[in-house]
CSV table of C-alpha atoms and ligand atoms in Angstrom, one decimal:
chain,number,residue,atom,x,y,z
A,1,MET,CA,0.0,-0.1,0.1
A,2,HIS,CA,1.3,3.5,-0.9
A,3,ALA,CA,2.1,5.8,2.1
A,4,LEU,CA,-1.0,8.0,1.4
A,5,ALA,CA,-3.3,5.1,1.0
A,6,ALA,CA,-2.1,3.5,4.3
A,7,GLN,CA,-2.6,6.8,6.1
A,8,GLN,CA,-6.0,7.1,4.7
A,9,ASP,CA,-6.7,3.4,5.6
A,10,MET,CA,-5.6,4.1,9.1
A,11,ALA,CA,-7.6,7.3,9.7
A,12,ALA,CA,-10.8,5.5,8.4
A,13,PHE,CA,-10.0,2.7,10.8
A,14,ILE,CA,-9.7,5.1,13.7
A,15,ALA,CA,-12.8,7.1,12.7
A,16,ALA,CA,-14.9,3.8,12.6
A,17,MET,CA,-13.6,2.2,15.8
A,18,PRO,CA,-15.9,2.1,18.9
A,19,LYS,CA,-14.5,4.4,21.4
A,20,ALA,CA,-14.8,5.9,24.9
A,21,GLU,CA,-13.5,9.3,26.1
A,22,TYR,CA,-12.7,10.1,29.9
A,23,HIS,CA,-10.5,13.2,29.6
A,24,VAL,CA,-12.7,15.9,27.9
A,25,HIS,CA,-13.6,19.2,29.7
A,26,LEU,CA,-16.8,20.2,28.7
A,27,GLU,CA,-15.9,24.0,28.9
A,28,GLY,CA,-13.1,22.9,26.6
A,29,THR,CA,-15.5,21.8,24.1
A,30,LEU,CA,-17.0,25.3,23.7
A,31,GLU,CA,-16.2,26.1,20.2
A,32,ALA,CA,-15.8,30.0,19.2
A,33,GLU,CA,-19.0,29.7,16.9
A,34,MET,CA,-20.9,28.7,19.9
A,35,LYS,CA,-19.3,31.4,22.2
A,36,PHE,CA,-20.7,34.0,19.7
A,37,ALA,CA,-24.1,32.3,19.5
A,38,LEU,CA,-24.3,32.2,23.3
A,39,ALA,CA,-22.9,35.8,23.6
A,40,GLU,CA,-25.6,37.1,21.4
A,41,ARG,CA,-28.6,35.3,23.2
A,42,ASN,CA,-27.2,36.3,26.7
A,43,GLY,CA,-26.3,40.0,25.6
A,44,VAL,CA,-22.6,39.4,26.5
A,45,LYS,CA,-20.0,41.5,24.6
A,46,LEU,CA,-17.1,39.4,23.3
A,47,PRO,CA,-13.5,41.1,23.0
A,48,TYR,CA,-13.3,40.0,19.4
A,49,ALA,CA,-14.7,41.1,15.9
A,50,ASP,CA,-15.5,37.6,14.7
A,51,VAL,CA,-14.8,33.8,15.2
A,52,ALA,CA,-11.7,34.1,13.1
A,53,ALA,CA,-10.3,36.8,15.2
A,54,MET,CA,-11.2,34.8,18.4
A,55,LYS,CA,-9.3,31.6,17.1
A,56,ARG,CA,-6.4,33.7,16.2
A,57,SER,CA,-6.1,34.5,20.0
A,58,TYR,CA,-5.7,30.8,20.8
A,59,VAL,CA,-2.1,31.1,21.2
A,60,PHE,CA,-0.5,29.2,24.2
A,61,HIS,CA,2.9,28.4,25.4
A,62,ASP,CA,2.3,26.8,28.6
A,63,LEU,CA,-0.5,25.7,31.0
A,64,PRO,CA,-1.2,29.3,32.4
A,65,THR,CA,-1.5,31.0,29.4
A,66,PHE,CA,-3.8,28.4,28.0
A,67,LEU,CA,-5.9,28.8,31.1
A,68,LYS,CA,-6.3,32.5,30.8
A,69,VAL,CA,-7.9,32.2,27.4
A,70,TYR,CA,-9.9,29.1,28.6
A,71,TYR,CA,-11.5,30.7,31.5
A,72,GLU,CA,-12.3,34.0,29.7
A,73,GLY,CA,-14.1,31.9,27.4
A,74,MET,CA,-16.6,30.7,29.9
A,75,ASN,CA,-18.1,34.0,30.5
A,76,VAL,CA,-20.8,33.4,27.9
A,77,LEU,CA,-22.2,30.3,29.8
A,78,LEU,CA,-24.8,31.6,32.0
A,79,THR,CA,-28.1,29.6,32.0
A,80,GLU,CA,-29.2,26.1,32.3
A,81,ARG,CA,-30.0,26.1,28.4
A,82,ASP,CA,-26.4,27.2,27.9
A,83,PHE,CA,-25.0,24.1,29.7
A,84,TYR,CA,-27.5,21.9,27.9
A,85,ASP,CA,-26.4,23.4,24.5
A,86,LEU,CA,-22.5,22.8,25.2
A,87,CYS,CA,-23.0,19.4,26.6
A,88,TYR,CA,-25.5,18.2,23.7
A,89,ALA,CA,-23.1,19.6,21.2
A,90,TYR,CA,-20.1,17.7,22.6
A,91,LEU,CA,-22.0,14.4,22.9
A,92,ALA,CA,-23.4,14.8,19.2
A,93,LYS,CA,-19.8,15.4,18.1
A,94,ALA,CA,-18.5,12.5,20.0
A,95,HIS,CA,-21.4,10.2,18.7
A,96,SER,CA,-20.4,11.3,15.1
A,97,GLN,CA,-16.9,9.9,15.9
A,98,ASN,CA,-18.2,6.7,17.2
A,99,VAL,CA,-17.8,7.4,20.7
A,100,LEU,CA,-20.1,5.0,22.7
A,101,TYR,CA,-19.7,6.4,26.0
A,102,ALA,CA,-18.0,9.5,27.8
A,103,GLU,CA,-17.3,10.5,31.2
A,104,MET,CA,-17.0,14.4,31.1
A,105,PHE,CA,-15.2,17.0,33.3
A,106,PHE,CA,-16.8,20.3,34.4
A,107,ASP,CA,-15.4,23.1,36.6
A,108,PRO,CA,-18.2,24.3,38.9
A,109,GLN,CA,-16.0,26.9,40.7
A,110,GLN,CA,-15.6,28.8,37.6
A,111,HIS,CA,-19.3,29.0,37.2
A,112,ILE,CA,-20.3,29.5,40.9
A,113,ASP,CA,-17.8,32.2,41.2
A,114,ARG,CA,-19.5,34.1,38.4
A,115,GLY,CA,-23.0,33.8,40.0
A,116,VAL,CA,-24.3,30.9,38.0
A,117,PRO,CA,-26.3,28.6,40.2
A,118,ILE,CA,-24.8,24.9,40.4
A,119,ALA,CA,-28.3,23.8,39.7
A,120,ALA,CA,-28.2,25.4,36.2
A,121,VAL,CA,-24.9,24.0,35.5
A,122,ILE,CA,-25.6,20.2,36.6
A,123,GLY,CA,-29.2,20.6,35.4
A,124,GLY,CA,-28.4,21.6,31.9
A,125,ILE,CA,-25.7,19.0,31.5
A,126,THR,CA,-27.9,16.2,33.0
A,127,ARG,CA,-30.7,16.9,30.5
A,128,ALA,CA,-28.3,17.0,27.6
A,129,ARG,CA,-26.9,13.7,28.8
A,130,ALA,CA,-30.5,12.0,28.8
A,131,ASP,CA,-31.5,13.4,25.6
A,132,ALA,CA,-28.2,12.3,23.8
A,133,GLU,CA,-28.6,8.9,25.4
A,134,ALA,CA,-32.4,8.7,24.1
A,135,LYS,CA,-31.6,10.1,20.6
A,136,LEU,CA,-28.2,9.1,19.8
A,137,GLY,CA,-27.5,6.1,22.0
A,138,ILE,CA,-24.4,7.7,23.4
A,139,GLY,CA,-23.9,6.9,27.2
A,140,SER,CA,-22.1,9.4,29.4
A,141,GLN,CA,-21.4,10.3,33.1
A,142,LEU,CA,-20.3,13.6,34.8
A,143,ILE,CA,-17.1,14.3,36.8
A,144,LEU,CA,-16.8,17.4,38.9
A,145,CYS,CA,-13.2,18.8,38.8
A,146,PHE,CA,-11.7,20.9,41.6
A,147,MET,CA,-9.6,23.8,40.4
A,148,ARG,CA,-6.4,23.1,42.2
A,149,ASP,CA,-5.1,26.8,41.7
A,150,LEU,CA,-7.9,28.3,43.8
A,151,THR,CA,-8.2,27.8,47.5
A,152,ALA,CA,-9.0,24.4,49.2
A,153,ASP,CA,-12.0,26.2,50.9
A,154,ASN,CA,-13.2,27.5,47.5
A,155,ALA,CA,-13.2,23.8,46.2
A,156,MET,CA,-15.0,22.5,49.4
A,157,ALA,CA,-17.8,25.0,49.0
A,158,ALA,CA,-18.2,23.9,45.3
A,159,LEU,CA,-18.2,20.3,46.6
A,160,ASP,CA,-20.9,21.1,49.3
A,161,ALA,CA,-22.9,22.8,46.7
A,162,ALA,CA,-22.8,19.9,44.3
A,163,LEU,CA,-23.4,17.1,46.9
A,164,PRO,CA,-27.2,17.5,46.8
A,165,TYR,CA,-26.8,16.5,43.1
A,166,LYS,CA,-24.3,13.5,43.8
A,167,ASP,CA,-26.8,11.1,42.0
A,168,LYS,CA,-26.0,13.2,38.8
A,169,LEU,CA,-22.2,12.6,39.4
A,170,VAL,CA,-19.9,9.7,38.9
A,171,GLY,CA,-16.8,11.1,40.5
A,172,VAL,CA,-14.5,14.1,41.2
A,173,GLY,CA,-11.3,15.2,39.5
A,174,LEU,CA,-8.5,17.9,39.9
A,175,ASP,CA,-7.6,20.2,37.1
A,176,SER,CA,-6.2,23.6,36.4
A,177,ASP,CA,-2.8,24.8,37.1
A,178,GLU,CA,-0.7,22.3,38.9
A,179,LYS,CA,2.4,24.4,40.0
A,180,ASP,CA,2.6,24.4,43.6
A,181,ASN,CA,-1.0,22.7,44.0
A,182,PRO,CA,-0.3,19.0,44.9
A,183,PRO,CA,-3.1,16.5,44.9
A,184,THR,CA,-2.8,16.2,48.9
A,185,LYS,CA,-3.9,20.0,49.0
A,186,PHE,CA,-7.4,18.4,48.2
A,187,ALA,CA,-7.1,15.2,50.4
A,188,ALA,CA,-10.1,16.2,52.5
A,189,HIS,CA,-12.1,16.7,49.4
A,190,PHE,CA,-11.5,13.5,47.9
A,191,ALA,CA,-12.1,11.7,51.1
A,192,LYS,CA,-15.6,13.6,51.4
A,193,ALA,CA,-16.4,12.7,47.8
A,194,ARG,CA,-15.5,9.1,48.4
A,195,ALA,CA,-17.6,8.9,51.3
A,196,ALA,CA,-20.4,10.1,49.1
A,197,GLY,CA,-19.9,7.3,46.8
A,198,LEU,CA,-18.0,9.1,44.0
A,199,LYS,CA,-15.0,7.9,42.1
A,200,VAL,CA,-11.6,9.8,42.2
A,201,THR,CA,-9.3,10.9,39.6
A,202,ALA,CA,-6.5,13.6,39.2
A,203,HIS,CA,-4.6,15.5,36.6
A,204,CYS,CA,-0.9,14.9,36.7
A,205,ASP,CA,-0.1,17.1,33.8
A,206,VAL,CA,3.1,16.6,31.8
A,207,ASN,CA,6.3,18.2,32.6
A,208,GLN,CA,5.1,20.0,35.5
A,209,LYS,CA,7.1,21.1,38.6
A,210,ASP,CA,7.3,18.3,41.3
A,211,THR,CA,5.8,16.0,38.7
A,212,LEU,CA,6.9,12.7,40.3
A,213,GLU,CA,6.1,13.7,43.8
A,214,HIS,CA,2.5,14.7,42.6
A,215,LEU,CA,2.1,11.3,40.8
A,216,ARG,CA,3.2,9.6,44.0
A,217,GLU,CA,0.7,11.6,46.1
A,218,ALA,CA,-2.0,10.8,43.6
A,219,LEU,CA,-1.2,7.1,43.3
A,220,VAL,CA,-0.3,6.4,47.1
A,221,ASP,CA,-1.7,9.2,49.3
A,222,ILE,CA,-4.9,10.0,47.6
A,223,ALA,CA,-5.1,6.3,46.0
A,224,VAL,CA,-6.9,7.8,43.1
A,225,ASP,CA,-9.2,5.4,40.9
A,226,ARG,CA,-7.5,6.9,37.6
A,227,ILE,CA,-4.9,9.5,36.5
A,228,ASP,CA,-5.4,12.1,33.7
A,229,HIS,CA,-2.1,12.4,31.7
A,230,GLY,CA,0.5,11.3,34.0
A,231,GLY,CA,3.2,10.8,31.1
A,232,ASN,CA,6.1,11.5,33.6
A,233,ILE,CA,5.6,8.3,35.3
A,234,LEU,CA,8.0,6.9,32.6
A,235,GLN,CA,10.7,8.7,34.7
A,236,SER,CA,10.2,6.4,37.5
A,237,PRO,CA,10.4,2.6,37.4
A,238,GLU,CA,9.2,2.7,41.0
A,239,LEU,CA,6.1,4.4,40.1
A,240,ILE,CA,5.3,2.4,37.1
A,241,GLY,CA,5.5,-0.7,39.4
A,242,ILE,CA,3.0,0.7,41.7
A,243,ALA,CA,0.5,1.8,38.8
A,244,LYS,CA,0.8,-1.7,37.3
A,245,THR,CA,0.1,-3.3,40.9
A,246,LYS,CA,-3.0,-1.2,41.0
A,247,ASP,CA,-4.0,-1.7,37.2
A,248,MET,CA,-4.1,2.2,37.1
A,249,ALA,CA,-5.6,3.7,34.0
A,250,PHE,CA,-4.1,6.7,32.5
A,251,THR,CA,-6.2,9.2,30.3
A,252,VAL,CA,-3.6,10.5,27.9
A,253,CYS,CA,-4.3,13.6,25.6
A,254,PRO,CA,-1.7,13.7,22.7
A,255,SER,CA,-2.6,17.5,22.1
A,256,PHE,CA,-1.0,18.3,25.5
A,257,SER,CA,1.1,15.3,26.4
A,258,GLY,CA,4.2,15.7,24.3
A,259,LYS,CA,7.4,13.9,25.0
A,260,VAL,CA,8.9,13.4,28.4
A,261,VAL,CA,12.7,13.0,28.8
A,262,VAL,CA,13.6,9.4,30.0
A,263,ASP,CA,17.4,8.5,30.5
A,264,GLY,CA,18.1,11.5,28.5
A,265,GLN,CA,16.1,10.6,25.5
A,266,PRO,CA,12.9,12.4,24.6
A,267,VAL,CA,10.0,9.8,24.4
A,268,GLU,CA,6.5,9.9,22.9
A,269,VAL,CA,4.1,9.5,25.9
A,270,VAL,CA,1.7,7.1,24.4
A,271,ARG,CA,4.4,4.9,22.8
A,272,GLY,CA,6.4,4.9,26.1
A,273,MET,CA,3.5,4.0,28.4
A,274,LEU,CA,2.1,1.3,26.1
A,275,ASP,CA,5.7,-0.3,26.0
A,276,GLN,CA,5.7,-0.2,29.7
A,277,GLY,CA,2.6,-2.0,29.8
A,278,LEU,CA,0.5,0.7,31.3
A,279,LYS,CA,-3.3,1.0,30.8
A,280,VAL,CA,-3.5,4.0,28.4
A,281,SER,CA,-6.3,5.6,26.8
A,282,ILE,CA,-6.4,8.6,24.2
A,283,ASN,CA,-8.5,11.6,24.8
A,284,SER,CA,-9.1,15.0,23.4
A,285,ASP,CA,-8.8,17.3,26.5
A,286,ASP,CA,-10.1,20.7,25.4
A,287,PRO,CA,-10.9,20.1,21.7
A,288,ALA,CA,-12.3,23.6,20.9
A,289,TYR,CA,-8.9,25.1,21.8
A,290,MET,CA,-6.8,22.4,20.0
A,291,GLY,CA,-7.8,23.3,16.4
A,292,SER,CA,-11.2,21.3,16.8
A,293,SER,CA,-9.2,18.3,17.6
A,294,TYR,CA,-11.7,15.8,19.0
A,295,ILE,CA,-10.9,12.2,19.8
A,296,THR,CA,-10.6,10.9,16.3
A,297,GLU,CA,-8.1,13.6,15.3
A,298,ALA,CA,-6.3,13.1,18.8
A,299,MET,CA,-6.0,9.3,18.0
A,300,ILE,CA,-4.8,10.1,14.5
A,301,GLU,CA,-2.0,12.3,15.9
A,302,ALA,CA,-1.1,9.7,18.4
A,303,GLN,CA,-1.1,7.1,15.7
A,304,VAL,CA,1.4,9.0,13.8
A,305,ARG,CA,3.7,10.2,16.5
A,306,SER,CA,3.8,6.9,18.3
A,307,ARG,CA,3.5,4.6,15.3
A,308,LEU,CA,0.6,2.6,16.8
A,309,THR,CA,-0.5,-0.4,15.1
A,310,LYS,CA,-4.3,-1.2,14.6
A,311,ALA,CA,-4.0,-3.8,17.3
A,312,GLU,CA,-2.5,-1.4,19.6
A,313,LEU,CA,-5.4,1.2,18.7
A,314,VAL,CA,-7.9,-1.4,19.7
A,315,ARG,CA,-6.1,-2.2,22.8
A,316,ILE,CA,-6.2,1.6,23.7
A,317,SER,CA,-9.9,1.6,23.1
A,318,HIS,CA,-10.4,-1.6,25.1
A,319,ASN,CA,-8.5,0.0,28.0
A,320,ALA,CA,-10.8,3.0,27.7
A,321,LEU,CA,-13.9,0.9,27.8
A,322,ASP,CA,-12.6,-1.5,30.4
A,323,THR,CA,-12.0,1.4,32.8
A,324,ALA,CA,-15.5,3.1,32.6
A,325,TRP,CA,-17.3,3.7,35.8
A,326,LEU,CA,-20.1,1.4,34.8
A,327,THR,CA,-21.6,-1.7,35.9
A,328,PRO,CA,-19.7,-5.0,34.4
A,329,GLU,CA,-22.9,-5.5,32.3
A,330,ARG,CA,-22.8,-2.2,30.6
A,331,LYS,CA,-19.1,-2.4,30.1
A,332,ALA,CA,-19.4,-5.9,28.4
A,333,GLY,CA,-21.9,-4.6,26.1
A,334,TYR,CA,-19.5,-1.9,24.8
A,335,LEU,CA,-16.5,-4.1,24.8
A,336,GLY,CA,-18.6,-6.6,22.7
A,337,LYS,CA,-19.1,-3.8,20.0
A,338,LEU,CA,-15.3,-3.2,20.1
A,339,ALA,CA,-14.4,-6.9,19.7
A,340,ALA,CA,-17.1,-7.3,16.7
A,341,PHE,CA,-15.4,-4.3,15.0
A,342,ALA,CA,-11.9,-5.8,15.5
A,343,LYS,CA,-13.0,-9.2,14.3
A,344,ALA,CA,-14.7,-7.5,11.2
A,345,GLN,CA,-11.4,-5.6,10.4
A,346,GLY,CA,-9.3,-8.8,10.7
A,347,VAL,CA,-7.3,-7.5,13.7
A,348,ALA,CA,-6.2,-9.9,16.2
A,349,VAL,CA,-6.1,-8.6,19.7
B,401,LIG,ZN1,-7.4,18.0,31.1
């Protein structure tokens, strides 16, 4: 097969493959076009002339510069209907890319602090999830993230505000600027969430200050159920051993997880983690800010960069579906669809 034909064949394979996504921030799916539509509906003035000008402002060179643009963008999200529209648009897009099931993050502090009631945020998202499941068949659940760069008290207030809606949530996570904000800053929050029956995950962003200590805290001190990103684990055989003992799943996002240096050599995160036998999935993170790179595009990028085979791609999708926070029966149904796809494609796994 010629190189171009092989590339197209691989892209079609990835697009058609049944998938699951666990590392997507709903606010990060807010496309510039929707920002303008919501701004008009809500009478909010945007500091850009048009969609193209706004997209040109999406220039980031590190986590803080990204977060500044990202949080500014949320100001158009004000009503229950806005959160419904945001969530439904993401689920429709994910469904069009053969995502069977998603666990999505949201940042309540960012909305509560702007005066938006938590009932509107969770209510709109929950209604969109139900409609998307009924109309499109895509399953989903919701993960509340603590913003680690705000105070512990601010995060606790958001958790307390959200706990009356705990049946609409599946877990809690930890995101935003990691520098000097270790997982243990939120130990009490994670414990309270767990006591309420929620699962626990945490971002360990790539190449951050104190990255290995943060990974250790997440794995050992907090004993998370899942880690988001986590690529620097490749620098610690000891932590790799702990993660494998715990069958820990890592939600990797190629757009944000570049290379990490291992023994003086740059290593692609997905390739390195797969070769270490770690349970990796591929996810889109903040697609609206990554040139509309949703899960299919993220997988194509990872396939090229890490030279993934079709069998490895199926393994990655299997890892994702297998780590769903769902009943074994529902998981088995999704995994059966992936197995049927692999068989039809002649891919042995
Ligand atoms: Zn993230």
